[in-house]
Short mmCIF file of C-alpha atoms in Angstrom, two decimals:
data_model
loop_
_atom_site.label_atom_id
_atom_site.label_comp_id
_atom_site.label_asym_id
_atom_site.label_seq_id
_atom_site.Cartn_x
_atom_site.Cartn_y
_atom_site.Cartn_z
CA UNK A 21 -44.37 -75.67 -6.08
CA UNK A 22 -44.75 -75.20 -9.60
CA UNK A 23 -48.03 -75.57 -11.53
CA UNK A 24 -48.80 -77.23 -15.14
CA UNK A 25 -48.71 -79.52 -17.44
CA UNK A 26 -45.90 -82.11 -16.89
CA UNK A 27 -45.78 -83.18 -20.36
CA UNK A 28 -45.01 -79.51 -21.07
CA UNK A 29 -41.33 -78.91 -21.46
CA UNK A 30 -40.52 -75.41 -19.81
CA UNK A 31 -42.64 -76.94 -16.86
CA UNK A 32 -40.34 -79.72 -16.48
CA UNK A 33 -37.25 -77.62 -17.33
CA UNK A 34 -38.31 -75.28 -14.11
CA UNK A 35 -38.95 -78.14 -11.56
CA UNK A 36 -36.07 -78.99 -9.59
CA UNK A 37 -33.83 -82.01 -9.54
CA UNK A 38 -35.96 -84.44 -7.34
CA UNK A 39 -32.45 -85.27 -5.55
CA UNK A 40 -32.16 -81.85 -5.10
CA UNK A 41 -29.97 -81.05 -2.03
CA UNK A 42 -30.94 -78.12 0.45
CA UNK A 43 -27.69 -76.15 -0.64
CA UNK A 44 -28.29 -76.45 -4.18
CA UNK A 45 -32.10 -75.74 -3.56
CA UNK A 46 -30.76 -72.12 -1.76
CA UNK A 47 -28.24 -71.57 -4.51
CA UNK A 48 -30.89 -72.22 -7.40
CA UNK A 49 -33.50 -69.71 -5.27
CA UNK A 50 -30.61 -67.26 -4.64
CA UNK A 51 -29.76 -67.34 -8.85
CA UNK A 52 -33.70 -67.35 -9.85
CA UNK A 53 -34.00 -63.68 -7.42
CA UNK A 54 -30.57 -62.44 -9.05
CA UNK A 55 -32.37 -62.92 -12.22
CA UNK A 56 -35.75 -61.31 -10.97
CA UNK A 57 -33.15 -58.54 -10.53
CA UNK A 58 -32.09 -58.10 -13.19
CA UNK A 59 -35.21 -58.75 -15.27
CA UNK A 60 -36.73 -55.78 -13.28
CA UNK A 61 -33.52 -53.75 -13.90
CA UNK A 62 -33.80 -54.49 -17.62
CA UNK A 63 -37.64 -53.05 -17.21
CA UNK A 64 -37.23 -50.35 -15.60
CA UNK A 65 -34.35 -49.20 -17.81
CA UNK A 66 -36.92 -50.01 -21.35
CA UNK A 67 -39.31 -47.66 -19.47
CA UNK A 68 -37.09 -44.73 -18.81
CA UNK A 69 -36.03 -45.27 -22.34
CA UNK A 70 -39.81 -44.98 -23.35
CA UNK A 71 -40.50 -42.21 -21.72
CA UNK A 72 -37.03 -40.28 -22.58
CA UNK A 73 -38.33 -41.23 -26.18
CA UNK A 74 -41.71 -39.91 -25.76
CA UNK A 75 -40.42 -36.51 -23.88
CA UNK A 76 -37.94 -36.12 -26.72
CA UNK A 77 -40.92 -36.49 -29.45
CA UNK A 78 -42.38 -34.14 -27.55
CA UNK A 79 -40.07 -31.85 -27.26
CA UNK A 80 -39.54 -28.56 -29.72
CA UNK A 81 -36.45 -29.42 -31.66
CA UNK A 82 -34.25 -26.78 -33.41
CA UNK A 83 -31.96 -26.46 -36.18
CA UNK A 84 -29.42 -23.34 -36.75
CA UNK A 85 -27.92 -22.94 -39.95
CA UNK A 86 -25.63 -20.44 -42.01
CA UNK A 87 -22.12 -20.69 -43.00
CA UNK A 88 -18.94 -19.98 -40.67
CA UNK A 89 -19.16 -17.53 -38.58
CA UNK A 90 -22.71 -16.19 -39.42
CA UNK A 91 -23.69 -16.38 -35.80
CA UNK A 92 -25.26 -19.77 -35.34
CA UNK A 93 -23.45 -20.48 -32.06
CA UNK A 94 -24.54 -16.78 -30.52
CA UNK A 95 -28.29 -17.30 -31.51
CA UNK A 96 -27.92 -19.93 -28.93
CA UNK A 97 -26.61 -18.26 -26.36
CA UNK A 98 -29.22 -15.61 -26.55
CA UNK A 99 -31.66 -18.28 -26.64
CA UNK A 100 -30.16 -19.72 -23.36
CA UNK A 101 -29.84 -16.50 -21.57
CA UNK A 102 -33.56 -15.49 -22.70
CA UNK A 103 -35.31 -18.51 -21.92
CA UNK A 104 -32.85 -20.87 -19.05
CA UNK A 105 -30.79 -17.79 -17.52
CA UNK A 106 -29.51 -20.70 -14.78
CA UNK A 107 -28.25 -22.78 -16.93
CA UNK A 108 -26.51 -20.04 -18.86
CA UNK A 109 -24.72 -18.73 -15.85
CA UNK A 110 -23.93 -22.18 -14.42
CA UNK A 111 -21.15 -22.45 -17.44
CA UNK A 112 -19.74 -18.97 -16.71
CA UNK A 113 -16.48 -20.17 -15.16
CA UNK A 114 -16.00 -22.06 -18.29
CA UNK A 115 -17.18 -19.33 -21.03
CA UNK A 116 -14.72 -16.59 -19.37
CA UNK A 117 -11.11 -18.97 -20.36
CA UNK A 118 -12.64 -18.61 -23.92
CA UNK A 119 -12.90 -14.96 -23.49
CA UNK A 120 -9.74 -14.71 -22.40
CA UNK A 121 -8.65 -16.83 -25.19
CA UNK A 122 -10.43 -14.72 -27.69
CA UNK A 123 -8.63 -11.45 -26.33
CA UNK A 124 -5.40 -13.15 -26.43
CA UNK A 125 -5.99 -14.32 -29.87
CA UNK A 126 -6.80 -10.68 -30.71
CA UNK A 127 -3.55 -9.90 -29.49
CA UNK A 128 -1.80 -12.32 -31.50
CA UNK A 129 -2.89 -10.98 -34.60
CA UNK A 130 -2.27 -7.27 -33.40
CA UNK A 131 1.79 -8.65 -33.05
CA UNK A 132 1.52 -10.64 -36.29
CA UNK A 133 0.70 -7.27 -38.22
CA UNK A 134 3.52 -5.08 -36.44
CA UNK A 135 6.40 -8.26 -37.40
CA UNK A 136 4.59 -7.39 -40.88
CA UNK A 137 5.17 -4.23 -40.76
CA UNK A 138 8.95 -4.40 -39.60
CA UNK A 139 9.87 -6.97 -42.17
CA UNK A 140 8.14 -5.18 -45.12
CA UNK A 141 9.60 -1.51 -44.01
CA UNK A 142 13.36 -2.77 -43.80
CA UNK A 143 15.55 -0.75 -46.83
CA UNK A 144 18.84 -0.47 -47.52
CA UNK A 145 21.25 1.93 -48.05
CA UNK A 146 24.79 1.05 -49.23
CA UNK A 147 27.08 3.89 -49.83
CA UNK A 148 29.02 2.88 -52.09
CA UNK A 149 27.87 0.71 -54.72
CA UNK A 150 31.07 -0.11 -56.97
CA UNK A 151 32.61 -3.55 -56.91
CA UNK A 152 35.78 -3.87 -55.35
CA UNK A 153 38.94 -3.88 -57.88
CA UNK A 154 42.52 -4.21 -57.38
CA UNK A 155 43.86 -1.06 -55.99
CA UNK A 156 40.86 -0.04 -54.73
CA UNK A 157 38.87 0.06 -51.34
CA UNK A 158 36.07 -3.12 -51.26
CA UNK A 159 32.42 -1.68 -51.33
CA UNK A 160 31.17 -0.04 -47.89
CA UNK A 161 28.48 -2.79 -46.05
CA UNK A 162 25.24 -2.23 -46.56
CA UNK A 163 23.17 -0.47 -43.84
CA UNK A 164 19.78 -1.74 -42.94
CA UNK A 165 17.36 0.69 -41.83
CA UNK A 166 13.85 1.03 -41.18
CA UNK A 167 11.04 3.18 -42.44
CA UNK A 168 8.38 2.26 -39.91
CA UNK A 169 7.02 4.59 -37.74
CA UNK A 170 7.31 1.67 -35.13
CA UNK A 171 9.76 2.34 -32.11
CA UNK A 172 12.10 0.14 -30.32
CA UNK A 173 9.49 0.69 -27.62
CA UNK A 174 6.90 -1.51 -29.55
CA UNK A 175 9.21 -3.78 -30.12
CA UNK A 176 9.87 -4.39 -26.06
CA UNK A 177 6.01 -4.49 -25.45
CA UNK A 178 5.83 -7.46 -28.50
CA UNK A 179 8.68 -9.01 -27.08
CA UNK A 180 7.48 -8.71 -23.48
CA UNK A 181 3.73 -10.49 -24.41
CA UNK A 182 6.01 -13.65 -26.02
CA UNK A 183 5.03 -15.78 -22.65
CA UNK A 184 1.34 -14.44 -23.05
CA UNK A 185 1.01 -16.07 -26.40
CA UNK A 186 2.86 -19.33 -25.50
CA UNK A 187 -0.61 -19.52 -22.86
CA UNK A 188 -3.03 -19.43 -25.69
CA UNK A 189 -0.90 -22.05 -27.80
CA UNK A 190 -0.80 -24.56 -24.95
CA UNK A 191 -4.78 -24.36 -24.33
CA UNK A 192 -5.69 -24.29 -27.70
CA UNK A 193 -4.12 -28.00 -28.01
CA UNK A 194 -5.47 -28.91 -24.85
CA UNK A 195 -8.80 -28.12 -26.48
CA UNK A 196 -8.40 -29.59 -29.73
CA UNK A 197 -5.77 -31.51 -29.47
CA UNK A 198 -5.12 -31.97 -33.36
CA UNK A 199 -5.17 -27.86 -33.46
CA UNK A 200 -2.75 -25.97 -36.18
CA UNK A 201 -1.55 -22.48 -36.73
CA UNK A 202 -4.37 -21.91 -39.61
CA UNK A 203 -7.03 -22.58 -37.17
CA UNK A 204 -8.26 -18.55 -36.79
CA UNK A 205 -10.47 -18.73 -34.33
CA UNK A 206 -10.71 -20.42 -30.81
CA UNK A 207 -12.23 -24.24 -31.81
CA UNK A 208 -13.12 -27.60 -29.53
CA UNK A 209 -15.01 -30.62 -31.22
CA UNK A 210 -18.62 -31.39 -30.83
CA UNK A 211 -19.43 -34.07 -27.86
CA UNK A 212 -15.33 -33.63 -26.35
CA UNK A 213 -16.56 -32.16 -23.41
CA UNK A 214 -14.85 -29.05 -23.44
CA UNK A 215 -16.02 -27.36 -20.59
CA UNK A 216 -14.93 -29.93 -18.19
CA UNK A 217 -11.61 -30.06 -19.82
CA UNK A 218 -11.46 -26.14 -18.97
CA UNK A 219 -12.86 -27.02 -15.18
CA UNK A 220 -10.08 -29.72 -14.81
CA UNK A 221 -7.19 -27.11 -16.32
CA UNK A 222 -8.44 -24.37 -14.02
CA UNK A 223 -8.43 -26.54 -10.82
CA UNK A 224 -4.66 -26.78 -11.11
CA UNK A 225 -3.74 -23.44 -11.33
CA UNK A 226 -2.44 -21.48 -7.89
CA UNK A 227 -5.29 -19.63 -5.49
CA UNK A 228 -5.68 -16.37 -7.46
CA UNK A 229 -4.99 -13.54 -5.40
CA UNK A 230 -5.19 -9.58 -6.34
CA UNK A 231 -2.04 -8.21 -6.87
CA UNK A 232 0.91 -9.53 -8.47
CA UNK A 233 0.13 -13.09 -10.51
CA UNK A 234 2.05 -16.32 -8.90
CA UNK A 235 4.99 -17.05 -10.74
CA UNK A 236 3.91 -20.99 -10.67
CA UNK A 237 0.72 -19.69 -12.72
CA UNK A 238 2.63 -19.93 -16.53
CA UNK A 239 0.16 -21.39 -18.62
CA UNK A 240 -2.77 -19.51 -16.20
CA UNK A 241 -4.50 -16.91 -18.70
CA UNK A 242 -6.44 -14.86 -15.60
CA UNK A 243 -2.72 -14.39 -14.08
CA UNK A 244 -0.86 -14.27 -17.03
CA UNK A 245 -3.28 -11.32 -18.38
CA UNK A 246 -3.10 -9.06 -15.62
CA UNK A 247 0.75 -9.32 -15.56
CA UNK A 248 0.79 -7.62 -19.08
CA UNK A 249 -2.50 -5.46 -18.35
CA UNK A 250 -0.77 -1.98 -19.37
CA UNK A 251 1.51 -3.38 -21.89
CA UNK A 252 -1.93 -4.49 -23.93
CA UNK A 253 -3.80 -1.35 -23.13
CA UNK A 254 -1.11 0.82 -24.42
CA UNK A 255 -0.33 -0.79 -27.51
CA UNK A 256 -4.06 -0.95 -28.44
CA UNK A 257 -4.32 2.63 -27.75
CA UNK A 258 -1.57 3.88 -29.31
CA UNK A 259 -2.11 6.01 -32.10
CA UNK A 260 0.95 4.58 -34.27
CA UNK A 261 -0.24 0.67 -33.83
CA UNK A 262 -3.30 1.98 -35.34
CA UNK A 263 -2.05 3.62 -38.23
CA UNK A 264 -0.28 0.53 -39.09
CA UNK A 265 -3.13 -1.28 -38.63
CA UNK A 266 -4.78 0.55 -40.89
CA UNK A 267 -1.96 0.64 -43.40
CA UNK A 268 -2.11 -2.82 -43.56
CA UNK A 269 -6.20 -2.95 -43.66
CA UNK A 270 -6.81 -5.38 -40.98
CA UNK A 271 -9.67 -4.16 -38.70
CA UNK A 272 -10.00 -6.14 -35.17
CA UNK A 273 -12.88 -4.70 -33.88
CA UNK A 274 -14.81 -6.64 -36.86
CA UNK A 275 -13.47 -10.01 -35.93
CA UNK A 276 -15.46 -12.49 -34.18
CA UNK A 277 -14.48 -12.95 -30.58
CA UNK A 278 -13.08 -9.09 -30.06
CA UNK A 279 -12.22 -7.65 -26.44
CA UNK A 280 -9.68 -5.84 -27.26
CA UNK A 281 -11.66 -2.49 -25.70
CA UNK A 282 -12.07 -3.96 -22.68
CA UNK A 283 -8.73 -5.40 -22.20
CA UNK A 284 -8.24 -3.26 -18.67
CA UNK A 285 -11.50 -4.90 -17.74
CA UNK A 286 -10.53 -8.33 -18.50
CA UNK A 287 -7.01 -8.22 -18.17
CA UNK A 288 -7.58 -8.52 -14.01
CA UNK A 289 -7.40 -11.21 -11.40
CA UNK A 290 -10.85 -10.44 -10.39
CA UNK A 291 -12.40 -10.45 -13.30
CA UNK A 292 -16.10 -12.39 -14.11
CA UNK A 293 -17.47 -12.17 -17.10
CA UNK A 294 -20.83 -10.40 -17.93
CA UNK A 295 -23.92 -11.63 -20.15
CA UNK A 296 -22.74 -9.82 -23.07
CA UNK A 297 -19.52 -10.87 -22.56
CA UNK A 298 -19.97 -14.68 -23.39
CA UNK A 299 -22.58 -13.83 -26.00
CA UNK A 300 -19.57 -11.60 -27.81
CA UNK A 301 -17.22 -14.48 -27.19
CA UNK A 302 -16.07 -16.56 -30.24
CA UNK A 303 -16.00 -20.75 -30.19
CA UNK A 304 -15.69 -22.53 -32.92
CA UNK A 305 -17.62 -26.06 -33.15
CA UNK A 306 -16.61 -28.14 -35.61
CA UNK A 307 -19.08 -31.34 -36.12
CA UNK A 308 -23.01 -31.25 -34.66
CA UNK A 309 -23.74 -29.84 -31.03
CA UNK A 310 -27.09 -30.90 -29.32
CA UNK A 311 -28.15 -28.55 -26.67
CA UNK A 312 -30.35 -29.56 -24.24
CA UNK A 313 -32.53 -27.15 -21.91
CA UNK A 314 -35.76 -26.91 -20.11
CA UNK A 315 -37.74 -23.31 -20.56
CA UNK A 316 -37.74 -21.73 -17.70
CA UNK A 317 -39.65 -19.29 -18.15
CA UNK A 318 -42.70 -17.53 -20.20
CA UNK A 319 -44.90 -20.19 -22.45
CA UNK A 320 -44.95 -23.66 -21.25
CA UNK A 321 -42.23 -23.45 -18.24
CA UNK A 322 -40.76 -26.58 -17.88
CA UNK A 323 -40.96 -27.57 -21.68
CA UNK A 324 -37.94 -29.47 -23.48
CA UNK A 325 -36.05 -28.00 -26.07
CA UNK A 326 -33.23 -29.21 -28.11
CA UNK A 327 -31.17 -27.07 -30.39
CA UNK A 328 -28.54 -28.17 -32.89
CA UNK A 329 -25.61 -26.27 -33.30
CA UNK A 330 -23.84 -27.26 -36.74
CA UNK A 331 -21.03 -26.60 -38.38
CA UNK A 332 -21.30 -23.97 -41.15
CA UNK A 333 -18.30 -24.36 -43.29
CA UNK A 334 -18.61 -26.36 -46.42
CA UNK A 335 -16.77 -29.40 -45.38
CA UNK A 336 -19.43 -29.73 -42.15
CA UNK A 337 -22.88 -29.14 -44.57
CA UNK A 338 -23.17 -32.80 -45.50
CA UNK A 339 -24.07 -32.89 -41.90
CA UNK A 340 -27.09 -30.95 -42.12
CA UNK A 341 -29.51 -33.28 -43.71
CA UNK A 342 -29.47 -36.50 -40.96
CA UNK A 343 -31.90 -33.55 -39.25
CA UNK A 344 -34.12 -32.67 -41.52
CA UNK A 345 -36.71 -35.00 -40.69
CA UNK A 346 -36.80 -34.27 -37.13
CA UNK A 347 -36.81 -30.63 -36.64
CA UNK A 348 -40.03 -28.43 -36.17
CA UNK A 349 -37.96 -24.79 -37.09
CA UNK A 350 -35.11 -23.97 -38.23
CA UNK A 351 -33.52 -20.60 -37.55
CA UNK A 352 -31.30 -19.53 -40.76
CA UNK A 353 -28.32 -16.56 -40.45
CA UNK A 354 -27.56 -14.54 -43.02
CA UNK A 355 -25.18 -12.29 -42.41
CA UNK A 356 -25.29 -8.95 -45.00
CA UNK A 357 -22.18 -9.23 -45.29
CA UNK A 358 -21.92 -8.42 -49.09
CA UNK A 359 -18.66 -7.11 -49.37
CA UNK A 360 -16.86 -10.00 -47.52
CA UNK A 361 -15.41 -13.78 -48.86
CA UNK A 362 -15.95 -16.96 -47.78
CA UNK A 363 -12.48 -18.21 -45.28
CA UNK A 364 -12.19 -21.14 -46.67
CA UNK A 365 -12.86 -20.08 -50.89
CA UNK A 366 -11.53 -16.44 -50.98
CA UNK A 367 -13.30 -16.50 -54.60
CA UNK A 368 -17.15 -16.80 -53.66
CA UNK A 369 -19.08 -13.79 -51.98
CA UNK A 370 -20.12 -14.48 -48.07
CA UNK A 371 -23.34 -13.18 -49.21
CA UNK A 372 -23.93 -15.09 -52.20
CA UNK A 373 -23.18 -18.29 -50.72
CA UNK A 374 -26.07 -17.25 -47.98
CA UNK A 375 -28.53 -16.96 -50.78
CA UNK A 376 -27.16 -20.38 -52.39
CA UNK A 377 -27.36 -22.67 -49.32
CA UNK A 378 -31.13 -20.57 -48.49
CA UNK A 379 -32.08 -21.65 -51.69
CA UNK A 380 -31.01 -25.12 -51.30
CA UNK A 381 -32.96 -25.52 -47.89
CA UNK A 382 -36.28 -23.72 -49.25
CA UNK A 383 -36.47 -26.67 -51.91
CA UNK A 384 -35.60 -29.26 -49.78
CA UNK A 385 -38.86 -31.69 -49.75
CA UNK A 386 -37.65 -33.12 -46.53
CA UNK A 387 -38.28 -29.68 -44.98
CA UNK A 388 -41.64 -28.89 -46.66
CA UNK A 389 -43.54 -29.04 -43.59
CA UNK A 390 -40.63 -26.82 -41.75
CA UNK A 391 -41.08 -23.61 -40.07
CA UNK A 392 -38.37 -20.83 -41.46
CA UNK A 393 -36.61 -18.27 -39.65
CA UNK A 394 -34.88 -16.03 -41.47
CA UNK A 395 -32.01 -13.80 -39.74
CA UNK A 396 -30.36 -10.78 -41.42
CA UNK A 397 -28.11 -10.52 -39.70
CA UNK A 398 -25.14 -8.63 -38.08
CA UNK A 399 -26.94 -5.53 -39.28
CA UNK A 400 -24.54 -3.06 -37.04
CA UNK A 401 -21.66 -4.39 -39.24
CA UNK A 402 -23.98 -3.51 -42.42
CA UNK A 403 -24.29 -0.14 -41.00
CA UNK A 404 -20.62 0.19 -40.28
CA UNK A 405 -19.87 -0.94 -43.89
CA UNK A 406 -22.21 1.64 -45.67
CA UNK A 407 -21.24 4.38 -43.23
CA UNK A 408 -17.58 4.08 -44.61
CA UNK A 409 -18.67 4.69 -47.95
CA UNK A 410 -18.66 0.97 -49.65
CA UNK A 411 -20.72 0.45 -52.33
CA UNK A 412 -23.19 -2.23 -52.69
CA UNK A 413 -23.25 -2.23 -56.36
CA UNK A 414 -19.39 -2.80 -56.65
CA UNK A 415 -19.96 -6.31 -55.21
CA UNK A 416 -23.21 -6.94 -56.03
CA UNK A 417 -24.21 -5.33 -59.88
CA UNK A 418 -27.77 -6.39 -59.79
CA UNK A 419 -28.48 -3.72 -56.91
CA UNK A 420 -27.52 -1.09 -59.84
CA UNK A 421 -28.24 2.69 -59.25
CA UNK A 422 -30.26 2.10 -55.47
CA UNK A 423 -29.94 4.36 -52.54
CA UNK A 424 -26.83 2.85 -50.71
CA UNK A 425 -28.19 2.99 -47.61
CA UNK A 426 -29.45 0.59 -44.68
CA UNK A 427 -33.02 0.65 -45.27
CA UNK A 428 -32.84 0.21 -49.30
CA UNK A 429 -30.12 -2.86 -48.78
CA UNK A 430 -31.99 -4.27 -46.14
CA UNK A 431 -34.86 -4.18 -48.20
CA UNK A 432 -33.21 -5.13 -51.63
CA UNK A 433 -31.61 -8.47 -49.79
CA UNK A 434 -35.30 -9.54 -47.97
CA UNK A 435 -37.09 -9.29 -50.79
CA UNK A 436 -34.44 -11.47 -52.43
CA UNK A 437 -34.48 -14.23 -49.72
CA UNK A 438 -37.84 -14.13 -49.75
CA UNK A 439 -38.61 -14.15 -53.20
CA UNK A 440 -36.45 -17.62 -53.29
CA UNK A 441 -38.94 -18.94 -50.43
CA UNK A 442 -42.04 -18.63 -52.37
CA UNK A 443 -40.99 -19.81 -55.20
CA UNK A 444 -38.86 -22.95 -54.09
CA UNK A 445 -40.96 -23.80 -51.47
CA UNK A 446 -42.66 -27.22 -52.00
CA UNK A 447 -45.78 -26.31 -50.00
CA UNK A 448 -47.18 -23.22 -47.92
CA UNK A 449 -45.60 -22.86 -44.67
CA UNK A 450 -44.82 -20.77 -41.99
CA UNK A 451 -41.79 -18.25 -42.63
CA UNK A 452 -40.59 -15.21 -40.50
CA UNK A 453 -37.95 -12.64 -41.12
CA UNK A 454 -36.33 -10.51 -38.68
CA UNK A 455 -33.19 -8.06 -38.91
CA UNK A 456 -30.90 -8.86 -36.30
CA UNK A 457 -27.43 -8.11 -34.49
CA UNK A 458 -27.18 -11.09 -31.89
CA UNK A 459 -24.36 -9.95 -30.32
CA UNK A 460 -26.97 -7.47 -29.18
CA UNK A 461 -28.54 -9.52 -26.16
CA UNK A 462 -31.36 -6.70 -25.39
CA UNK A 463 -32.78 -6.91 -29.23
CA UNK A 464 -32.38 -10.19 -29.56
CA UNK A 465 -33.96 -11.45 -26.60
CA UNK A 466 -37.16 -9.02 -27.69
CA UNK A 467 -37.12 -11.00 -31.28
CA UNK A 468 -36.52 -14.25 -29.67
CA UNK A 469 -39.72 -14.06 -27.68
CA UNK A 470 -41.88 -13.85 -31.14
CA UNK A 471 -39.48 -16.39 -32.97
CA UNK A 472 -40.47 -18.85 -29.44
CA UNK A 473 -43.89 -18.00 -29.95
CA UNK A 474 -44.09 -18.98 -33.64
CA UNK A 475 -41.71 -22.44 -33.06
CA UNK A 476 -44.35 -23.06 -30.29
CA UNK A 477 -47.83 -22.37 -32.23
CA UNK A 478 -46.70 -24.36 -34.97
CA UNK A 479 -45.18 -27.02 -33.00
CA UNK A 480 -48.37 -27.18 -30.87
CA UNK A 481 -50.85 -27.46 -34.02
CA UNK A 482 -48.13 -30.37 -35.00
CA UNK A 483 -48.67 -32.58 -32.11
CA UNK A 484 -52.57 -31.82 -32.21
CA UNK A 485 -52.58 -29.68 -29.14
CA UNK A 486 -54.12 -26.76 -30.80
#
């Protein structure tokens, strides 16, 4: 029965034919509760959509910034290990490939430097130098020889780990597929869904087993490793490799990503990796992250946070600003790295471009009502740097005549940073500073608490709460 006016169209458009057969009567019911259906399907779905909208406003959002490789990417981890340890150590499977990855990439560029080294020490010696002349004996052939203190014993190890580098070649592309030799460290793109990639690659490989690796296992880094276990030890160790390391001033232990000391840990069949393990390990992002976790623990326990990983080198910044206007903190690196260039401009100082891009982001209107983090960081490389006797003032002539040591940098560089805050800043706001290594998961997690406490005050007064 259907009620109202008959002169009113969509009442006559709902009646039904008046010759109206009782097939065509079930048919037209059976199509009017298939569209019920879906109307409620379309409902429900607006709703979850509201209240996914209204959880997200809700939620405490987070920005990292800082250039390449200033630690953006390990600030999160420490964050996830801090605050959602579960979800942390549900992606362990995936974070130890990209350890063992980073070790074999370490080992890559310990091989590079030795094929340096025998290419630049080759001389030659030719006895006799005269040109041949009629009636005379042609000149002797020249003898190649090498001054390297490298053996032919090195030269077995390099050509022994061949297969072990052919591994990190063919998952590099299978992480980023468009991947090239220049690429230094280990990268995947942002939303490619890397770590089920790395799932679906390590379901094929053989049952691991201790003891010798399968031979089917080729392209199967945990196997592969152990196979060459001593070979990697004792070229790391030995005294020569480092002396040509040194003569050719490349120092591994400061790159991102390095396990090189704990290669007989690693380099086993039964090996898991530890906290500070994938919080040492090096991935490259390139484009935006979002990372998604619930606080598990301390203030507000089941709370929402979302934390934006982005790209630091200069062709990623332009992808800062779509977040500005959305983000109640944002956590900026600088490393004190003042003796160091940029990777991709070898002319412009790490730590000067630090102070640039702070500088740009303390004027920035869109971030006026903004809480800033600052992190000086990677202060046990700062340490390291001083202790070998570099001079500040050589890179950086403003510091002039200062004590060159920890405490006076440290100092010298805060005040800077935040001298630029006060000034630039549109409006009072909340800033903190804190010096940092984040690779140290202990410290960190002890600063993270405060910086969580901060994000959360201000983000509380935001929403009215407090």
């Amino acid at each position: 029965m259907f009620s109202g006016d008959a002169d009113d169209p969509l009442s006559r458009a709902l009646q039904p034919p008046p010759d109206e057969s009782p097939d065509d009567r079930a048919l037209r019911l059976q199509q009017q509760k298939e569209a019920q259906a879906v109307s409620h399907k379309i409902d429900e779905d607006i709703q979850e959509s509201k209240k996914a909208f209204d959880r997200r406003k809700k939620a405490v959002k987070i920005l990292l910034l800082g250039q390449a490789e200033s630690g953006k990417s390990t600030t999160l981890k420490n964050f996830q290990l801090a605050f959602s340890p579960a979800h942390f150590r549900n992606e362990r499977a995936a974070w130890k490939t990209i350890i063992q990855l980073n070790l074999i990439r370490s080992i890559k560029r310990l091989v590079e430097v030795l094929q340096e080294e025998w290419e630049q020490s080759v001389a030659s010696l030719r006895p006799d130098k005269g040109k041949g002349v009629a009636g005379r004996s042609p000149p002797a052939p020249t003898v190649r020889f090498s001054t390297s203190p490298l053996t032919d014993n090195h030269r077995r190890i390099r050509m022994r780990l061949s297969p072990l580098l052919a591994v990190e070649e063919q998952l590099t592309k299978k992480l980023l597929p468009e991947a090239n030799d220049k690429l230094q460290d280990v990268c995947v793109r942002a939303g490619s869904g890397w770590k089920g990639v790395i799932a679906t690659i390590s379901a094929n490989y053989p049952e691991k087993r201790p003891g010798a690796p399968d031979p089917r296992a080729k392209d199967d880094p945990t196997a592969m490793l152990a196979a060459f276990k001593e070979d990697i030890v004792s070229l790391w160790e030995d005294p020569v490799v480092k002396a040509v390391l040194k003569k050719h001033n490349v120092r591994l232990q400061d790159m991102p990503g390095f396990f090189l000391n704990d290669a007989a840990r690693i380099a086993t069949v039964t090996y898991e990796p530890t906290d500070d393990d994938i919080v040492r390990a090096r991935l490259r992002t390139l484009g935006v992250e979002e990372h998604r976790f619930t606080m598990e623990s301390g203030a507000l326990p089941g709370s929402e946070w979302y934390i934006y990983d982005v790209g630091g080198s200069r062709s990623n910044r332009p992808m800062w600003i779509p977040y500005f206007d959305d983000v109640q903190a944002i956590i900026f690196l600088a490393p004190l790295a003042f003796n160091l260039m940029l990777e991709e401009d070898t002319k412009v100082n790490r730590l000067e471009d630090s102070i640039m891009l702070w500088k740009e982001i303390c004027g920035n209107p869109l971030l006026a009502k903004t809480t800033l983090i600052l992190f000086l960081n990677k202060m046990d490389i700062l340490q390291a740097t001083l202790a070998a006797g570099i001079r500040v003032n050589k890179y950086v002539p403003s510091y002039g005549d200062q004590p060159n040591d920890v405490q006076h940098v440290t100092k010298y560089f805060r005040d800077k940073f935040r001298g630029y805050h006060k000034r630039l800043s549109p409006q009072m706001r909340s800033f903190y500073w804190h010096e940092t290594s984040v690779i140290d998961t202990r410290s960190t997690a002890a600063i993270l608490i405060g910086v969580r406490e901060g994000i959360l005050r201000a983000h509380l007064q935001s929403v009215n709460v407090i």
